[in-house]
mmCIF file of C-alpha atoms in Angstrom:
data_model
loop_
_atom_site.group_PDB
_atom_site.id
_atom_site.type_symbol
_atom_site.label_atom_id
_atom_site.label_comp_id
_atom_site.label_asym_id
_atom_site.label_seq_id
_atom_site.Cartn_x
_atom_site.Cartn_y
_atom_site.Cartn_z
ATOM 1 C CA UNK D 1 -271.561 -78.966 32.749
ATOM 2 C CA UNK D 2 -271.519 -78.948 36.521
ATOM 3 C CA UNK D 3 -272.892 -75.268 37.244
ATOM 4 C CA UNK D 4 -271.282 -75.485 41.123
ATOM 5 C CA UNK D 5 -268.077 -76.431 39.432
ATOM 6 C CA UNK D 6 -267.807 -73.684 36.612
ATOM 7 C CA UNK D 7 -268.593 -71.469 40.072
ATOM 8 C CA UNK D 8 -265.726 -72.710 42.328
ATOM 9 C CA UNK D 9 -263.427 -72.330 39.139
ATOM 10 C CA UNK D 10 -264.824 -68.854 38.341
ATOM 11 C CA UNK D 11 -263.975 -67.820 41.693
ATOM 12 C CA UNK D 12 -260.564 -69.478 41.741
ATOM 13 C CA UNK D 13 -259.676 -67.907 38.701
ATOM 14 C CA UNK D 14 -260.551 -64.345 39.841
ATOM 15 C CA UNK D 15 -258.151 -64.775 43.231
ATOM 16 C CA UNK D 16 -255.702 -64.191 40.715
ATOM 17 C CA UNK D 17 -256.762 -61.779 38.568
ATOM 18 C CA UNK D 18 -260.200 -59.869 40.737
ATOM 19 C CA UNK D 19 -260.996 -57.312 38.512
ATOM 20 C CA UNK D 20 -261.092 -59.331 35.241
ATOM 21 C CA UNK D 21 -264.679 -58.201 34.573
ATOM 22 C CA UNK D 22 -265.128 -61.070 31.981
ATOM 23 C CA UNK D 23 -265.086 -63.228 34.203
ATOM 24 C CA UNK D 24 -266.776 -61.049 37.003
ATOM 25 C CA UNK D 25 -269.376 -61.449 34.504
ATOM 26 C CA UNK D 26 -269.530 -64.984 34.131
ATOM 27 C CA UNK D 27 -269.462 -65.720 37.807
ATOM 28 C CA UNK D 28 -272.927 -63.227 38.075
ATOM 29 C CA UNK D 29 -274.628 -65.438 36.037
ATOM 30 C CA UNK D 30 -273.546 -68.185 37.656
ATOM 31 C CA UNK D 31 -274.969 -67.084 40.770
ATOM 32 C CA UNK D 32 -278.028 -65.980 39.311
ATOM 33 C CA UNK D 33 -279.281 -69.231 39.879
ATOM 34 C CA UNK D 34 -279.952 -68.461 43.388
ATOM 35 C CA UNK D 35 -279.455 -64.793 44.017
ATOM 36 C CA UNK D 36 -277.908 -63.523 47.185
ATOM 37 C CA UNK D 37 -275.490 -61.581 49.070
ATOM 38 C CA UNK D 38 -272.493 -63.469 47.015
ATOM 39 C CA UNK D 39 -274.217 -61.861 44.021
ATOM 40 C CA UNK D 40 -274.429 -58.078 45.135
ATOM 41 C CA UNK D 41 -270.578 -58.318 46.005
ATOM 42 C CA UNK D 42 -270.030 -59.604 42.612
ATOM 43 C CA UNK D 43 -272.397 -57.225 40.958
ATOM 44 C CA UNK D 44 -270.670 -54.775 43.054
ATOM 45 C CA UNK D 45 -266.960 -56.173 42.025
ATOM 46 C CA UNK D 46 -268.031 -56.041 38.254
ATOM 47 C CA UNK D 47 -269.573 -52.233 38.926
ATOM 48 C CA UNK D 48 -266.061 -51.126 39.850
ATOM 49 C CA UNK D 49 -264.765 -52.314 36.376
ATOM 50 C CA UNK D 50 -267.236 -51.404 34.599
ATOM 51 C CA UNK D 51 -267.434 -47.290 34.537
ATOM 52 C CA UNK D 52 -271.301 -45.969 34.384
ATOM 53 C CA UNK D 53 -272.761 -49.790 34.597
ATOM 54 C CA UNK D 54 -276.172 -48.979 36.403
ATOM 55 C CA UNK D 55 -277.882 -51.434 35.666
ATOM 56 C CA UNK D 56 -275.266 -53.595 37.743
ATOM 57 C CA UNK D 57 -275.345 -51.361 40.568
ATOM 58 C CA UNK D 58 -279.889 -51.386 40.320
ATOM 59 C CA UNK D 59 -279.746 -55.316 40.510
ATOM 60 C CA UNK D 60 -277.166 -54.774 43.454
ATOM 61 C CA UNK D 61 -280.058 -52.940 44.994
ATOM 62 C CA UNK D 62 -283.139 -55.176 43.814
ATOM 63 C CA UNK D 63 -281.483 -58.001 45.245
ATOM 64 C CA UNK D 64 -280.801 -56.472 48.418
ATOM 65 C CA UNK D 65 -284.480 -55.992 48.743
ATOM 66 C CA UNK D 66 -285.621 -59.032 47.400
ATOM 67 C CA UNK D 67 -284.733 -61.916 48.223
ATOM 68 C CA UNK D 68 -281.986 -60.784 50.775
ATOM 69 C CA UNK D 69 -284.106 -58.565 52.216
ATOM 70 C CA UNK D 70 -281.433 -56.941 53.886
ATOM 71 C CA UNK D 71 -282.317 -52.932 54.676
ATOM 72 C CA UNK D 72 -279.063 -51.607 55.854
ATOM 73 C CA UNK D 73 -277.358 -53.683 52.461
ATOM 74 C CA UNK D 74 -280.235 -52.147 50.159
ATOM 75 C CA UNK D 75 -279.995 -48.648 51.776
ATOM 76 C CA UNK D 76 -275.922 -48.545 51.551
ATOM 77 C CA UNK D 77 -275.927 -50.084 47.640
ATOM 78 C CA UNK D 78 -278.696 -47.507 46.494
ATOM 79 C CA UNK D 79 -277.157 -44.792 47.731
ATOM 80 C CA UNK D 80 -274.079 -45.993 46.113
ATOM 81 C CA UNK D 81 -276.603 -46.041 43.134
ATOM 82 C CA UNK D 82 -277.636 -42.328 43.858
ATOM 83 C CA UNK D 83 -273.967 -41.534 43.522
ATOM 84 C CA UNK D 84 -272.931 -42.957 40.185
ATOM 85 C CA UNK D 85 -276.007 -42.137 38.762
ATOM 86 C CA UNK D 86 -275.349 -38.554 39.554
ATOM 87 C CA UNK D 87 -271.990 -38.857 38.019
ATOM 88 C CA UNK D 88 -273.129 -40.250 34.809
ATOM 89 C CA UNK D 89 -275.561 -37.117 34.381
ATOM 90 C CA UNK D 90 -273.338 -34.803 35.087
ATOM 91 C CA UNK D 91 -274.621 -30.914 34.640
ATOM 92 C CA UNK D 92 -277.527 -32.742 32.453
ATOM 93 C CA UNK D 93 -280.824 -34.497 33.229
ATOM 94 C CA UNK D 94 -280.157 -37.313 35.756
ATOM 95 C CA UNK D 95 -280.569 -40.701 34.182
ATOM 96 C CA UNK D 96 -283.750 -43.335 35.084
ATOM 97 C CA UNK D 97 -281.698 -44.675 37.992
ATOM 98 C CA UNK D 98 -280.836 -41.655 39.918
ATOM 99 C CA UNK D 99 -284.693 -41.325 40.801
ATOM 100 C CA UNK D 100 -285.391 -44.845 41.189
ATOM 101 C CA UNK D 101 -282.843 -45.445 43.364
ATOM 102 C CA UNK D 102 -284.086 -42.096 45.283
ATOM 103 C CA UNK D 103 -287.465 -43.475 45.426
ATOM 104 C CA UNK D 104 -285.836 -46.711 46.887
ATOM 105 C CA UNK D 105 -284.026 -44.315 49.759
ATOM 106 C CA UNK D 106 -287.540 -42.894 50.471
ATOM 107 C CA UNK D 107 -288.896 -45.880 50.836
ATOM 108 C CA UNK D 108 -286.623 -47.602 53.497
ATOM 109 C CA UNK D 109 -286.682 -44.409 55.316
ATOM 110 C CA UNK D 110 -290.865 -45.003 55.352
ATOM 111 C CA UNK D 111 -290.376 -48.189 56.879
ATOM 112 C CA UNK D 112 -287.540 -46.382 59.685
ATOM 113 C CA UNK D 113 -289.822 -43.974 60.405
ATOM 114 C CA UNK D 114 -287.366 -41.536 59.901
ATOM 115 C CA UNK D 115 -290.363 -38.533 58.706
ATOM 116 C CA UNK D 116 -287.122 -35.647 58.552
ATOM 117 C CA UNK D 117 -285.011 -37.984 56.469
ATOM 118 C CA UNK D 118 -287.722 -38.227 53.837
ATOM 119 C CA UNK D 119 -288.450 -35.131 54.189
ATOM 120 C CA UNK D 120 -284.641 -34.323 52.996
ATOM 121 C CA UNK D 121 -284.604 -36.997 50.476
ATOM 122 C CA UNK D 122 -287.412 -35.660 48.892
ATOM 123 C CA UNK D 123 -286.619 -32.004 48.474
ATOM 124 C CA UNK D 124 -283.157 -33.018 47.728
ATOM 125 C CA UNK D 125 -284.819 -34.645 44.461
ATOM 126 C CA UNK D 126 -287.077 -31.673 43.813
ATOM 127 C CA UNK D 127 -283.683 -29.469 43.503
ATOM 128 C CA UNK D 128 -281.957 -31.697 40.592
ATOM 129 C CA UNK D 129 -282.889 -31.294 37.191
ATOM 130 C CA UNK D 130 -285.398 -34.433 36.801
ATOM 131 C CA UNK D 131 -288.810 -33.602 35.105
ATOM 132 C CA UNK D 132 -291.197 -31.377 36.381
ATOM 133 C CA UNK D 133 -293.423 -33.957 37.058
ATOM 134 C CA UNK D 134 -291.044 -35.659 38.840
ATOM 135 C CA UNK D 135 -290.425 -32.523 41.182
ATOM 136 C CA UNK D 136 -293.378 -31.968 41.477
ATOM 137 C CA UNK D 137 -294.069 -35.246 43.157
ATOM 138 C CA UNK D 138 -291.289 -35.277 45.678
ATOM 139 C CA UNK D 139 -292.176 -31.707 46.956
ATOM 140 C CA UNK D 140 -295.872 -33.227 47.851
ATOM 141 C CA UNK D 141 -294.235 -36.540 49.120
ATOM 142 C CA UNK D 142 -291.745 -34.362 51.442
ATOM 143 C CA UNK D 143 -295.026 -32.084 52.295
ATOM 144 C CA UNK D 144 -296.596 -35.147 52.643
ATOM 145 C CA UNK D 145 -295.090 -35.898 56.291
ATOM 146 C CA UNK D 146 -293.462 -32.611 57.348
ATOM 147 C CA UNK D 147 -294.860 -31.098 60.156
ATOM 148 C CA UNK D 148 -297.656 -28.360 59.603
ATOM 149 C CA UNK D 149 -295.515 -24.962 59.242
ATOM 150 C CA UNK D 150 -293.101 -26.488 56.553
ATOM 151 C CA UNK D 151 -295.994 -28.033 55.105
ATOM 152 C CA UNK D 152 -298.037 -25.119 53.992
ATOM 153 C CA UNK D 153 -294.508 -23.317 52.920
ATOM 154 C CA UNK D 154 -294.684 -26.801 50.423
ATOM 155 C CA UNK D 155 -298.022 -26.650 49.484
ATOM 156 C CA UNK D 156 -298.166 -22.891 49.329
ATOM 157 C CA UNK D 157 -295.299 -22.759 46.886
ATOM 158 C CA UNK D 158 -297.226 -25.574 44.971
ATOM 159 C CA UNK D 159 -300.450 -23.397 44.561
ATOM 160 C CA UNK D 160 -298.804 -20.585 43.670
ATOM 161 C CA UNK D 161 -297.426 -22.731 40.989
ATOM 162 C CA UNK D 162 -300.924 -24.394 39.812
ATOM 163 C CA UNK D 163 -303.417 -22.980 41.405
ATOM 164 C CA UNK D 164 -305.535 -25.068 39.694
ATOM 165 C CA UNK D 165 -304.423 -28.223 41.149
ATOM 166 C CA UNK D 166 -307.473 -29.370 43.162
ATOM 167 C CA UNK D 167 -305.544 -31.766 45.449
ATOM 168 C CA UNK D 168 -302.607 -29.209 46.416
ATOM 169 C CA UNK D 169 -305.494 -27.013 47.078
ATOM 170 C CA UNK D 170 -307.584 -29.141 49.372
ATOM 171 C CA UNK D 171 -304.044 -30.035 51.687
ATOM 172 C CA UNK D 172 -303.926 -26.134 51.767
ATOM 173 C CA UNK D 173 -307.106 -25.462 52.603
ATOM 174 C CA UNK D 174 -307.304 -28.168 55.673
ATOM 175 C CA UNK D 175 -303.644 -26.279 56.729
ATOM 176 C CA UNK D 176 -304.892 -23.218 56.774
ATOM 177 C CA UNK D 177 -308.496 -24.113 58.733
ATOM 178 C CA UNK D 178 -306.315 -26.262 60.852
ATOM 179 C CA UNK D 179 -304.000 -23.213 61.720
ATOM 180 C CA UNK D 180 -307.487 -20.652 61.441
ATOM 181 C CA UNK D 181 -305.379 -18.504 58.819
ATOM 182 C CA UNK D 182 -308.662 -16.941 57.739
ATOM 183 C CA UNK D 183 -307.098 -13.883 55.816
ATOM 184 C CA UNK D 184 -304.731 -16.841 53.943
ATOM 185 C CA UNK D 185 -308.054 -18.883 52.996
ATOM 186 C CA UNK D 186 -309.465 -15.775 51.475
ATOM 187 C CA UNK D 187 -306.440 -15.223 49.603
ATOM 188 C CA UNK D 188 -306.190 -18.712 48.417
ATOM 189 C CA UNK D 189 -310.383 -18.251 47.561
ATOM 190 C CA UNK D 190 -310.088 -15.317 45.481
ATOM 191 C CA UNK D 191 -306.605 -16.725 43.515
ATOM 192 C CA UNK D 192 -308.524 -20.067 43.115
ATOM 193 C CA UNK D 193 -311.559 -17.900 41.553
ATOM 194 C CA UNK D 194 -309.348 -15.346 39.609
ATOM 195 C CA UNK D 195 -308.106 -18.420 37.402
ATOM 196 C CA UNK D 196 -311.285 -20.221 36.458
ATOM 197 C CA UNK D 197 -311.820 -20.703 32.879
ATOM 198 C CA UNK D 198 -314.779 -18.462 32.925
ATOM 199 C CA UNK D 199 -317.327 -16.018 35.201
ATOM 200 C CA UNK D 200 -319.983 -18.544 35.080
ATOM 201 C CA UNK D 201 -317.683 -21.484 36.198
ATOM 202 C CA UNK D 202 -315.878 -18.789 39.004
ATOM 203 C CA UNK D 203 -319.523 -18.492 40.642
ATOM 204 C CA UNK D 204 -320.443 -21.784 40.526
ATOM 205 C CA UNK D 205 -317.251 -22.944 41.965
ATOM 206 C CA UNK D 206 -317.572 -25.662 44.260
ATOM 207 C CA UNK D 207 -314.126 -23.917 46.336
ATOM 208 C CA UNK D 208 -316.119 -21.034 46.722
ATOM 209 C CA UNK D 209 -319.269 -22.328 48.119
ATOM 210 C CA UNK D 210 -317.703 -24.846 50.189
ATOM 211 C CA UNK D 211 -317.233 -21.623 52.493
ATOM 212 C CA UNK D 212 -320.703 -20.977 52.696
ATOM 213 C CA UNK D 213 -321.500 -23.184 55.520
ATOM 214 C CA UNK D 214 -318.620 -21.439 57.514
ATOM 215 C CA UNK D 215 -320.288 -18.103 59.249
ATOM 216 C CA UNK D 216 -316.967 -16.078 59.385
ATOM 217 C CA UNK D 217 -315.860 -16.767 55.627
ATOM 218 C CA UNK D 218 -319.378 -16.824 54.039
ATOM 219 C CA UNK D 219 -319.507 -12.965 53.588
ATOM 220 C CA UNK D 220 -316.105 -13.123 51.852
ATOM 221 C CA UNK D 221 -317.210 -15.815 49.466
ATOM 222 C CA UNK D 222 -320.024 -13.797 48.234
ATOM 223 C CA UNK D 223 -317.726 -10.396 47.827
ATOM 224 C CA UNK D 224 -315.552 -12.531 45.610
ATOM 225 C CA UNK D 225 -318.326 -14.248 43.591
ATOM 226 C CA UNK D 226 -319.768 -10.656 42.865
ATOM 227 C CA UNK D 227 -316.225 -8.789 42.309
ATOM 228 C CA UNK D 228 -316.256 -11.657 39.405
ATOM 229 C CA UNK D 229 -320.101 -11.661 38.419
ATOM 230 C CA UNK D 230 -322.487 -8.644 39.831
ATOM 231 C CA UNK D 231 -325.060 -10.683 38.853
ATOM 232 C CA UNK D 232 -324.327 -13.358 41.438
ATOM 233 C CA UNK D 233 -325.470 -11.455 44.408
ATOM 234 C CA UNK D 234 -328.494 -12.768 44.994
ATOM 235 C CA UNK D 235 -327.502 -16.201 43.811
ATOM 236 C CA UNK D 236 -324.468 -15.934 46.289
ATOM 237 C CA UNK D 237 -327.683 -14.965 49.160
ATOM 238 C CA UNK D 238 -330.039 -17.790 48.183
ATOM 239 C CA UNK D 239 -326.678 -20.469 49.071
ATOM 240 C CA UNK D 240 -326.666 -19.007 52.530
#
C-alpha cells in the first residue's frame, strides 16, 4: 500500500466529514512518517473530538519543538495544553500534563528573555494544587530570576518553611549581605541554630561560624552559640 496515497485519500475523505476522529486518527499516523506542522493541525483537529485527549494535545507541543522548531506554534499549543489540562483536573490535583506543559511555557520564556513572565508562570504553578515538591520548585525557579526585593520575599517565605534547607538558606544569606540586612542575618542565624538536631551540632554549625570572619556579626554568632551551649564560650573565642 502506497502510504502517500492512503494520505491524499485520508484527507479527501475528511473534506467531507472533518471531525470524523477515526479517520483524524488514521491520517496522524500517516503523517507520522515525517512529522510536521500538517501533523499538529491534525493532532489538533483530532484533540477537538476527542474530549480530555492530552496526550494529543503534548505531541501537538513536542512536535512544535522538535522537529518544527517553531516557538510561537509550541508556545500557543502548550498553553492550549495548560488549558485542557486544567479542565480535566478540575477542583483536584492537576494531571502530569498541566506541569509539563508549564515547564514547557517557562522554558520558551528562558529563551525570550522575558525574566517577569517566568517569574508569573512560575508562581502561577506554585498556587495550584500540584505536589509540594513541585511548588516548591517553581517558587525557587520564579526567585530564581526576580529581582532582589521579590527575591528574598521568595526565599524568605521558603526558610520560614524549611529552615533547614541549606540551599534556600545560602540564596538568603547572599540577599541579605548583598542588601547589608544585618539584624535579618542574625535572625536567619539564630532560626537556623534553634532547629539543629542537637546543642553539639548547633555550635559546631558551619552557618554559624561562617560569620566569624565578618567583624560586625562575629559577636552575635558567639551570643547565639552560648544562648544554645554555655559551654561554647570559649570555644566560640578560640574561632575568632
Amino acid at each position: 500500500r502506497d502510504p502517500d496515497a492512503a494520505e491524499k485519500a485520508v484527507t479527501s475523505a475528511l473534506a467531507h466529514d472533518p471531525r470524523r476522529a477515526e479517520m483524524l486518527a488514521a491520517l496522524a499516523d500517516l503523517q507520522r512518517r515525517a512529522p510536521g506542522r500538517p501533523l499538529i493541525d491534525t493532532l489538533l483537529r483530532l484533540a477537538e473530538v476527542t474530549p480530555g485527549a492530552l496526550d494529543l494535545h503534548r505531541e501537538a507541543v513536542e512536535t512544535a519543538l522538535d522537529p518544527v522548531a517553531d516557538h510561537a506554534l509550541a508556545k500557543s499549543t502548550a498553553e492550549r495544553l495548560f488549558e485542557v489540562a486544567m479542565e480535566v483536573a478540575g477542583a483536584g490535583e492537576p494531571p502530569p500534563e498541566a506541569l509539563w506543559a508549564l515547564d514547557v511555557l517557562v522554558r520558551l520564556a528562558l529563551e525570550e528573555g522575558n525574566r517577569a513572565r517566568v517569574m508569573e508562570l512560575c508562581l502561577k504553578g506554585a498556587g495550584l494544587p500540584f505536589s509540594a515538591k513541585e511548588r516548591k520548585r517553581l517558587r525557587i525557579q520564579a526567585a530564581e530570576v526576580a529581582d532582589t526585593e521579590p527575591a528574598i520575599t521568595l526565599y524568605k517565605s521558603l526558610f520560614d518553611e524549611e529552615p533547614t534547607d541549606a540551599r534556600v538558606a545560602g540564596e538568603l544569606e547572599a540577599l541579605y549581605k548583598k542588601t547589608s540586612r544585618t539584624s535579618d542575618l542574625i535572625a536567619m542565624r539564630k532560626r537556623q541554630v534553634e532547629v539543629a538536631e542537637s546543642a553539639a551540632s548547633r555550635v559546631a554549625s558551619p552557618w554559624l561560624w561562617s560569620w566569624a570572619s565578618w567583624p560586625p556579626l562575629a559577636i552575635a554568632s558567639i551570643s547565639v552559640a552560648c544562648a544554645v551551649n554555655p559551654s561554647a564560650a570559649s570555644s566560640a573565642c578560640s574561632k575568632l
